[in-house]
Short mmCIF file of C-alpha atoms and ligand atoms in Angstrom, two decimals:
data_model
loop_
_atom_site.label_atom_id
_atom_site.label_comp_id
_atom_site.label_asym_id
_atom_site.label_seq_id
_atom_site.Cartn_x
_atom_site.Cartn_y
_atom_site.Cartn_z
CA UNK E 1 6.31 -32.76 -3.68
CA UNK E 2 7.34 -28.92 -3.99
CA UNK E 3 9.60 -27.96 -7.02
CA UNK E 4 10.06 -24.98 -5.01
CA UNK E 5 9.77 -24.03 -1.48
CA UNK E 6 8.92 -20.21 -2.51
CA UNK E 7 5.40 -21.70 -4.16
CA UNK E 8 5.23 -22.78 -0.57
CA UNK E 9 3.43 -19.29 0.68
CA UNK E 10 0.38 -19.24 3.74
CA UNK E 11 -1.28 -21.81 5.20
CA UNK E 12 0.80 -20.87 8.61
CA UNK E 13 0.49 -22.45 11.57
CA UNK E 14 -2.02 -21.46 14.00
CA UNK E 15 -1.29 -22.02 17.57
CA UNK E 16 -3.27 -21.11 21.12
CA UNK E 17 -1.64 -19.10 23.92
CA UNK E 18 -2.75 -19.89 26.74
CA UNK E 19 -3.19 -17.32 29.31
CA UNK E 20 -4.13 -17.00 33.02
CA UNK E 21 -3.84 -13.28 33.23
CA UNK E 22 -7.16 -12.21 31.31
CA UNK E 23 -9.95 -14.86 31.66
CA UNK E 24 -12.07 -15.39 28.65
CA UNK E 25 -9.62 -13.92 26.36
CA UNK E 26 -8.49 -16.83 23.67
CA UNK E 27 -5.75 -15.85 21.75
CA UNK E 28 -4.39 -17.47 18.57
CA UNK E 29 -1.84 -16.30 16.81
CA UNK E 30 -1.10 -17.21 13.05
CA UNK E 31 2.60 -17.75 12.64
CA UNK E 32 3.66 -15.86 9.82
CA UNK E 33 7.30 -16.58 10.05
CA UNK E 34 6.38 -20.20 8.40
CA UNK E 35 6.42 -18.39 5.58
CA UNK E 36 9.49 -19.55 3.20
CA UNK E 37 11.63 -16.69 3.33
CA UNK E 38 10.67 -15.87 6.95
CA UNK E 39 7.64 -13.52 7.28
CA UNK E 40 4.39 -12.29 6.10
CA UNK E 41 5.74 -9.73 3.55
CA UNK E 42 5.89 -13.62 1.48
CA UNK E 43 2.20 -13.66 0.84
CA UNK E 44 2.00 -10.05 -1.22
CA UNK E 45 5.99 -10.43 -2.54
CA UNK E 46 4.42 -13.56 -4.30
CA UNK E 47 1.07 -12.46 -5.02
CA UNK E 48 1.82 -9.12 -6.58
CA UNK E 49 4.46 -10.83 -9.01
CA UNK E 50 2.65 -13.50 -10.19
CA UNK E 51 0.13 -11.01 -10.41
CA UNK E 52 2.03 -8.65 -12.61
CA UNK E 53 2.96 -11.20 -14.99
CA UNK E 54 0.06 -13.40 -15.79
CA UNK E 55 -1.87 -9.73 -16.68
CA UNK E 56 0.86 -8.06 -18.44
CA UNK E 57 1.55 -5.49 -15.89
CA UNK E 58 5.10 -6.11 -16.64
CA UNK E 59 7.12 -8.15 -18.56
CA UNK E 60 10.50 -10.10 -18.22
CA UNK E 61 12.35 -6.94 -19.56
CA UNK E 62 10.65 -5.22 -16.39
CA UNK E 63 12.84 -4.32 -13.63
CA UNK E 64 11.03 -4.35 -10.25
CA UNK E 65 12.15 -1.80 -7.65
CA UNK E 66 10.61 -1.49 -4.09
CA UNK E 67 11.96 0.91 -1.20
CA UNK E 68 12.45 -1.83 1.45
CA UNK E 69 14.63 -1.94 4.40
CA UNK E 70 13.63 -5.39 5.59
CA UNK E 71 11.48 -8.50 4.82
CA UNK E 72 9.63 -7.22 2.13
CA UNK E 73 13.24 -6.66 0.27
CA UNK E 74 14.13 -10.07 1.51
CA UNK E 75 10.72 -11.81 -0.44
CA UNK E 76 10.79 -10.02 -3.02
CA UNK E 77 14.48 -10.12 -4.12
CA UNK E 78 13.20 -14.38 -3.31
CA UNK E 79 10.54 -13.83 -5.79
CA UNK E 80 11.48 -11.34 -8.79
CA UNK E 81 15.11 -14.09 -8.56
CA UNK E 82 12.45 -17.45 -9.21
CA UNK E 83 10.85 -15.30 -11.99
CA UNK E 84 14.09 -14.15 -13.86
CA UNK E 85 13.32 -10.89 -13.09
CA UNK E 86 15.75 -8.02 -12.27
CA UNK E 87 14.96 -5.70 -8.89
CA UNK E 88 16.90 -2.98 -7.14
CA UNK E 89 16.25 -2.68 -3.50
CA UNK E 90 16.54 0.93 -1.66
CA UNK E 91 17.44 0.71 1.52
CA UNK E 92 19.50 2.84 3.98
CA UNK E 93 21.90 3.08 6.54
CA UNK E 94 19.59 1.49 9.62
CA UNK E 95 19.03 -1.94 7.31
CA UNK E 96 20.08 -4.74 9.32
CA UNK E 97 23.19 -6.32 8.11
CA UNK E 98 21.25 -9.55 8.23
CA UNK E 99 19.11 -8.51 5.96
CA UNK E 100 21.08 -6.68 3.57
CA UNK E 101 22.99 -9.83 3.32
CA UNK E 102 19.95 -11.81 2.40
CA UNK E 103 19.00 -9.39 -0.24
CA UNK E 104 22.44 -9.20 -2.17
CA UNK E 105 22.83 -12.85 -1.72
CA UNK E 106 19.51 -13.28 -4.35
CA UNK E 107 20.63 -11.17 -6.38
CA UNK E 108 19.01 -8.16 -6.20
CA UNK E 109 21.08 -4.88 -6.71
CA UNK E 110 20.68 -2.65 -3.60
CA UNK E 111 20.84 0.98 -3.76
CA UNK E 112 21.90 2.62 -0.13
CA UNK E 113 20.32 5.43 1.12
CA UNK E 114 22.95 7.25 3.72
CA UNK E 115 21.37 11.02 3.94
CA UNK E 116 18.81 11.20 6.57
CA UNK E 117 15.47 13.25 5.21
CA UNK E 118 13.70 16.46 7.39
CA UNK E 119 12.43 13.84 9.73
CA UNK E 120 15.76 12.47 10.62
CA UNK E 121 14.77 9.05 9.28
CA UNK E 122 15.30 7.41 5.48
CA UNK E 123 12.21 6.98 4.35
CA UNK E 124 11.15 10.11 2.69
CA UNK E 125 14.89 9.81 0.66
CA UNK E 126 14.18 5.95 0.13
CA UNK E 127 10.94 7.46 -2.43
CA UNK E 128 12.63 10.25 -3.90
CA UNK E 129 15.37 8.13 -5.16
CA UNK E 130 12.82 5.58 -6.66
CA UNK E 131 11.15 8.56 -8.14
CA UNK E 132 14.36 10.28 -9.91
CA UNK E 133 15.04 6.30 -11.23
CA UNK E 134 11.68 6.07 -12.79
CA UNK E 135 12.16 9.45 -14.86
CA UNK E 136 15.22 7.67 -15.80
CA UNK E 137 14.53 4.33 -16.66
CA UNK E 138 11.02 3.58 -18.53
CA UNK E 139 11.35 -0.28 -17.70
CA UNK E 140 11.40 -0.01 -14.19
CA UNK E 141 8.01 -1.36 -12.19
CA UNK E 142 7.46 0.12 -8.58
CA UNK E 143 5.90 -1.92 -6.43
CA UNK E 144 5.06 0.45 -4.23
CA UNK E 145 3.50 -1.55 -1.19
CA UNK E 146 2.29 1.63 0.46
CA UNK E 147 -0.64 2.56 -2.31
CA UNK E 148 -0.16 -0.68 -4.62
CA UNK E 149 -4.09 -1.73 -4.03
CA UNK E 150 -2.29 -5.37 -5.01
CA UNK E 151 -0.11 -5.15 -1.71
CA UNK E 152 -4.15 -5.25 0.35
CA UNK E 153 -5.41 -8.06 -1.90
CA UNK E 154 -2.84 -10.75 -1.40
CA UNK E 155 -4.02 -10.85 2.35
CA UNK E 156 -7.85 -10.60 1.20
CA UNK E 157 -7.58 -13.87 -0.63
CA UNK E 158 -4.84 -15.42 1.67
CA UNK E 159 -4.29 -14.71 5.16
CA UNK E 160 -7.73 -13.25 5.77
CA UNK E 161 -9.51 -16.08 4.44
CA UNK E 162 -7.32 -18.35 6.46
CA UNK E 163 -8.28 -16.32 9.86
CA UNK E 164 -11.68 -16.78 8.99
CA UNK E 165 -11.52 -20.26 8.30
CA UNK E 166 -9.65 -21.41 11.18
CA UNK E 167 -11.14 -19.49 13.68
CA UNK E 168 -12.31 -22.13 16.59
CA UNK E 169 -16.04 -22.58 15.52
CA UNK E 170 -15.31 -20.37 13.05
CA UNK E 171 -16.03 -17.23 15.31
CA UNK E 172 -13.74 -13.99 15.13
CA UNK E 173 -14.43 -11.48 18.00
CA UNK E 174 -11.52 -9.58 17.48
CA UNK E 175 -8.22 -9.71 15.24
CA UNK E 176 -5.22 -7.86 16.10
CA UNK E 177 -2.30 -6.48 13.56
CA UNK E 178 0.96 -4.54 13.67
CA UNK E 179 0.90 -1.80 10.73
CA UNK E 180 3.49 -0.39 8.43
CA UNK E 181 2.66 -0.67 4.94
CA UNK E 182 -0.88 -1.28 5.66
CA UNK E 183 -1.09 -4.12 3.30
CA UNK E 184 -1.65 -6.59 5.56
CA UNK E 185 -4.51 -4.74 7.92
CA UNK E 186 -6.26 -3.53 4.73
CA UNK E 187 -6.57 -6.96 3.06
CA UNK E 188 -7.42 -8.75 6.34
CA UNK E 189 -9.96 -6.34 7.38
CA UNK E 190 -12.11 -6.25 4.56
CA UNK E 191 -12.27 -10.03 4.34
CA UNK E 192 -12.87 -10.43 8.72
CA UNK E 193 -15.69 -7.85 7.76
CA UNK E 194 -17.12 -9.29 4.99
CA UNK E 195 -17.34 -12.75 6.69
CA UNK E 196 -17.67 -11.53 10.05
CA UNK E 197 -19.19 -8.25 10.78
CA UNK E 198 -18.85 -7.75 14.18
CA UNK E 199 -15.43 -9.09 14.47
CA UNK E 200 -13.00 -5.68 16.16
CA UNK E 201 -10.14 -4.92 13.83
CA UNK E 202 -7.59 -3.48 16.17
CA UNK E 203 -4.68 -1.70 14.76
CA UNK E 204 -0.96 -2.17 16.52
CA UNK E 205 1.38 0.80 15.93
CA UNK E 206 4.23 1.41 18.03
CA UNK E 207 4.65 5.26 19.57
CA UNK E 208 6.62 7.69 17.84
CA UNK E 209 4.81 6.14 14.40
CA UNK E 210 2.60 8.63 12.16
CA UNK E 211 0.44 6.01 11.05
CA UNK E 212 -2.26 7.29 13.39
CA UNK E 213 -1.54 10.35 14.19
CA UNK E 214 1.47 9.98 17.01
CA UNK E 215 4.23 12.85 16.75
CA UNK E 216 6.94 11.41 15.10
CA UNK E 217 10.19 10.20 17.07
CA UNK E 218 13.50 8.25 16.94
CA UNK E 219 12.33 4.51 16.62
CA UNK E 220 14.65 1.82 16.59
CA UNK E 221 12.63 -1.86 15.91
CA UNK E 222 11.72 -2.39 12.36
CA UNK E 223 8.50 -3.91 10.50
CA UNK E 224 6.07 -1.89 12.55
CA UNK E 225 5.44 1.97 12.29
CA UNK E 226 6.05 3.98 9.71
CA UNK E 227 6.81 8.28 8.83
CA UNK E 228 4.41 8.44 6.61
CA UNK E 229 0.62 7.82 6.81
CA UNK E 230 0.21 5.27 3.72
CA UNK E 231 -2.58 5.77 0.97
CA UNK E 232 -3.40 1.76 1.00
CA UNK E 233 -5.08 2.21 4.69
CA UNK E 234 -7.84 4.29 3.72
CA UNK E 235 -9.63 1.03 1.95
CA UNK E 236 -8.72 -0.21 5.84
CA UNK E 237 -11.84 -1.04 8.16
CA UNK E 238 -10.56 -0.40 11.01
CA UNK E 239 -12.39 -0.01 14.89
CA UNK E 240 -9.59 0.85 17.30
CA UNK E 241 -6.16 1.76 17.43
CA UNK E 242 -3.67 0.42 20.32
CA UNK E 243 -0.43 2.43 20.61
CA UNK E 244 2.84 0.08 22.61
CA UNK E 245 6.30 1.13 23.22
CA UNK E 246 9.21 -0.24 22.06
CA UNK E 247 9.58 -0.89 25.86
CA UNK E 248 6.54 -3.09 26.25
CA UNK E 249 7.42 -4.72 23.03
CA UNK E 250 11.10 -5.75 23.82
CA UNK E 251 9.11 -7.33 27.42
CA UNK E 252 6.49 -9.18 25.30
CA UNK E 253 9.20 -10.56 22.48
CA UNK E 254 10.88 -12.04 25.67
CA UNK E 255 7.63 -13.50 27.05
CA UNK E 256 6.30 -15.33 23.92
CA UNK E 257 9.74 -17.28 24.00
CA UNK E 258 9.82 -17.74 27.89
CA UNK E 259 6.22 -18.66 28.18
CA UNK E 260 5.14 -20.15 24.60
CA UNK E 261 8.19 -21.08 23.29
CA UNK E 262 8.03 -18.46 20.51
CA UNK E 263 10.59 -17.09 19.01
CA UNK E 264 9.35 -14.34 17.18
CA UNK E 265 9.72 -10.91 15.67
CA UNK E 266 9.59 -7.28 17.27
CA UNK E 267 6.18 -6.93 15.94
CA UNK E 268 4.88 -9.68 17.21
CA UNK E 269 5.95 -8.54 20.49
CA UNK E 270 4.13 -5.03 19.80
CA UNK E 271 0.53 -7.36 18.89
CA UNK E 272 1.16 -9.36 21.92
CA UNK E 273 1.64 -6.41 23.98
CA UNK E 274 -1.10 -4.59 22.77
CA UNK E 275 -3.58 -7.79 22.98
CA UNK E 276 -2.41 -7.28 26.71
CA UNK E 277 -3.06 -3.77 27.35
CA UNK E 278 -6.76 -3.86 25.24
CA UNK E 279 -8.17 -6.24 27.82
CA UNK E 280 -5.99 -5.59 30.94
CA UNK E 281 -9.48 -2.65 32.33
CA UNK E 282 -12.25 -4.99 29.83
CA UNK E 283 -13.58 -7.93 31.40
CA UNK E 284 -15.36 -10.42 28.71
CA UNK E 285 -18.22 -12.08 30.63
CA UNK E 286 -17.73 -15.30 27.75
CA UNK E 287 -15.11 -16.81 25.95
CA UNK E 288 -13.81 -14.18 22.62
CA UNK E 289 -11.73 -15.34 20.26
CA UNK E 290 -8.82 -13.20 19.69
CA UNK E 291 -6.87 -13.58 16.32
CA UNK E 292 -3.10 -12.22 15.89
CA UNK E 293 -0.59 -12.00 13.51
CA UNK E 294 3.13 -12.83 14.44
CA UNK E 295 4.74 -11.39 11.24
CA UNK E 296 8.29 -12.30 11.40
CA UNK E 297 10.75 -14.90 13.37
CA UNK E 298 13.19 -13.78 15.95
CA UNK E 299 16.50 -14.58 14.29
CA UNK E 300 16.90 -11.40 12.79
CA UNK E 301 16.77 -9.07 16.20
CA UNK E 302 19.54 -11.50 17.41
CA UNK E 303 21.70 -8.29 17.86
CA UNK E 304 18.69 -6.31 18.70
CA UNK E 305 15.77 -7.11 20.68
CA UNK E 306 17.55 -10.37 21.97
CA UNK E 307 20.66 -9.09 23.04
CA UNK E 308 20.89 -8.22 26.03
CA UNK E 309 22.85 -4.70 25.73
CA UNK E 310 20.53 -3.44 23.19
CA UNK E 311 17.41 -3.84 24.62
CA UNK E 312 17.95 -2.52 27.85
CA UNK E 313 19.64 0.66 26.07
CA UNK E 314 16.51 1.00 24.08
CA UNK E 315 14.03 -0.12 27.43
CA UNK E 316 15.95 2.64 29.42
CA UNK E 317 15.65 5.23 26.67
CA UNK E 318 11.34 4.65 26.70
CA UNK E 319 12.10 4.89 30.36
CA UNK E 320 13.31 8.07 30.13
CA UNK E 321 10.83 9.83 27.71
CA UNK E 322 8.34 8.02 29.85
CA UNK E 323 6.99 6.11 27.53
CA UNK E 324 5.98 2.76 28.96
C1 PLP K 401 7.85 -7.67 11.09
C2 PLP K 401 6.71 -7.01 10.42
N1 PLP K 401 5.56 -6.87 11.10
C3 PLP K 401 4.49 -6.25 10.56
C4 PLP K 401 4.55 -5.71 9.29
C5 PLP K 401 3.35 -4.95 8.79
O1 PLP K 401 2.86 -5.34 7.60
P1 PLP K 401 2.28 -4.30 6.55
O2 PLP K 401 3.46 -3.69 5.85
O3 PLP K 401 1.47 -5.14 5.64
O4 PLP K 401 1.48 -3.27 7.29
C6 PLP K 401 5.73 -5.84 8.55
C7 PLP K 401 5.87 -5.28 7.23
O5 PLP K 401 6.92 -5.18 6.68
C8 PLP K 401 6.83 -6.51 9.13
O6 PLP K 401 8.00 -6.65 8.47
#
């Protein structure tokens, strides 16, 4: 029996999609949404924190603060609250109501960034507020998820391992995962790699994201992209990059729930998509087993990527920079 549902992180399902549109192409897809307070961002939120206490990194006079605009503010304000701890949340004007909601309600104090920076998004302000607080305040801890080496080894030990192990016949060909912090691809690289060599680590990023080099533009679905290329990736072993649009990603979300019954995240949607376009001009003369990470459940693009207004203002907007 579980004293508490947050100890209750990984082991996700794994479930099959089956497909008719690109023979030989197996996908799985481990659904990270299981997680207790709704995504992937669970698995580090958990990790780094226990972490961080049983080695003395910080203390119960520590106060955690993390520039987060969505789930990773929502597991860790989850997991600093079952360890006592105090944490401040930065996020900005484009946080989802939803999730700001979910953040106060665990009592985390959030700090709300309403100037946009040079690049017309929040991020950039988001870090130079945390870094005027920790001149300030000597007890504060940031976790820091873009260079935090910490935020790479939770999925090393967790969610890579369990890729790896549940694999059919234990054979990865290829894994595929959205990107913003890089946590997630870094950790779950190295551990495919180590176990499985010639396994294809193929990087989702949505265009108008920096990660990888796109020219930076309005983007409107959280979780994947970022405006800034994060330090953590460089441990990253990564073989190809597949660029979607927020178009083919709105399509996709729509799919998993029509065809598979999935309700998931905008991310998810971007992998899926992605998955897709990789093998839409590659035949595979045998069966490959093709690994994916749905990161987050669909409830909280209820006003977003599910309603109906929203998403064809957004699908008509790639439309018109021709980006499809
Ligand atoms: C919905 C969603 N998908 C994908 C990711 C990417 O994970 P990472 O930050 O580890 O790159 C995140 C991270 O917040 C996310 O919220």
């Amino acid at each position: 029996m579980l004293t508490n549902i947050l100890n209750k992180v990984g082991n996700t399902p794994l479930v099959y999609l089956k497909n008719d549109e690109i023979p030989n192409v197996k996908i799985f897809a481990k659904l990270e949404y299981y997680n207790p307070t709704g995504s992937v961002k669970d698995r580090a939120a958990c990790y780094i924190i226990n972490r961080a206490l049983n080695e003395g990194i910080f203390n119960q006079d520590t106060v955690v603060i993390e520039s987060s605009s969505g789930n990773f503010g929502v597991a860790l304000s989850a997991y600093t609250k079952m360890h006592n701890l105090k944490f401040i949340c930065v996020i900005d004007n484009n946080t989802l109501p939803v999730n700001e909601m979910l953040i106060k309600l665990q009592g985390a104090e959030i700090i709300k960034i309403t100037e946009p920076d040079e690049y017309g998004g929040y991020l950039l302000n988001r870090i130079r507020k945390i870094k005027e607080l920790l001149v300030e305040m000597p007890n504060l801890y940031w976790v820091n998820q873009y260079a935090n080496t910490l935020n790479a080894e939770a999925y090393y030990g967790s969610l890579g391992r369990e890729i790896c192990q549940e694999a059919p016949g234990q054979r990865v060909e290829y894994v595929f995962m959205g990107v913003s912090s890089g946590g997630t691809i870094t950790g779950v690289s190295k551990r495919v790699k180590k176990e499985h060599p010639n396994a294809k680590i193929i990087a989702v990023d949505i265009y108008g994201s920096v990660i990888f080099g796109d020219t930076p533009r309005k983007r409107y679905i959280p979780g994947i992209g970022s405006s800034i290329q994060p330090e953590i990736l460089e441990q990253a072993i990564i073989d190809e990059v597949v660029l979607v649009s927020e178009y083919e990603t709105i399509l996709c979300c729509k799919e998993l729930l029509e065809k598979h019954n999935l309700y998931a995240g905008g991310s998810s949607g971007s992998v899926y998509a992605a998955i897709k376009k990789y093998f839409k001009n590659r035949e595979m003369d045998a069966p490959v087993n093709v690994m994916c990470v749905f990161a987050d459940r669909g409830e909280r693009y209820i006003e977003t990527i599910y309603n109906q207004k929203w998403s064809e203002m957004i699908m008509n907007s790639s439309l018109q920079e021709n980006l499809l």
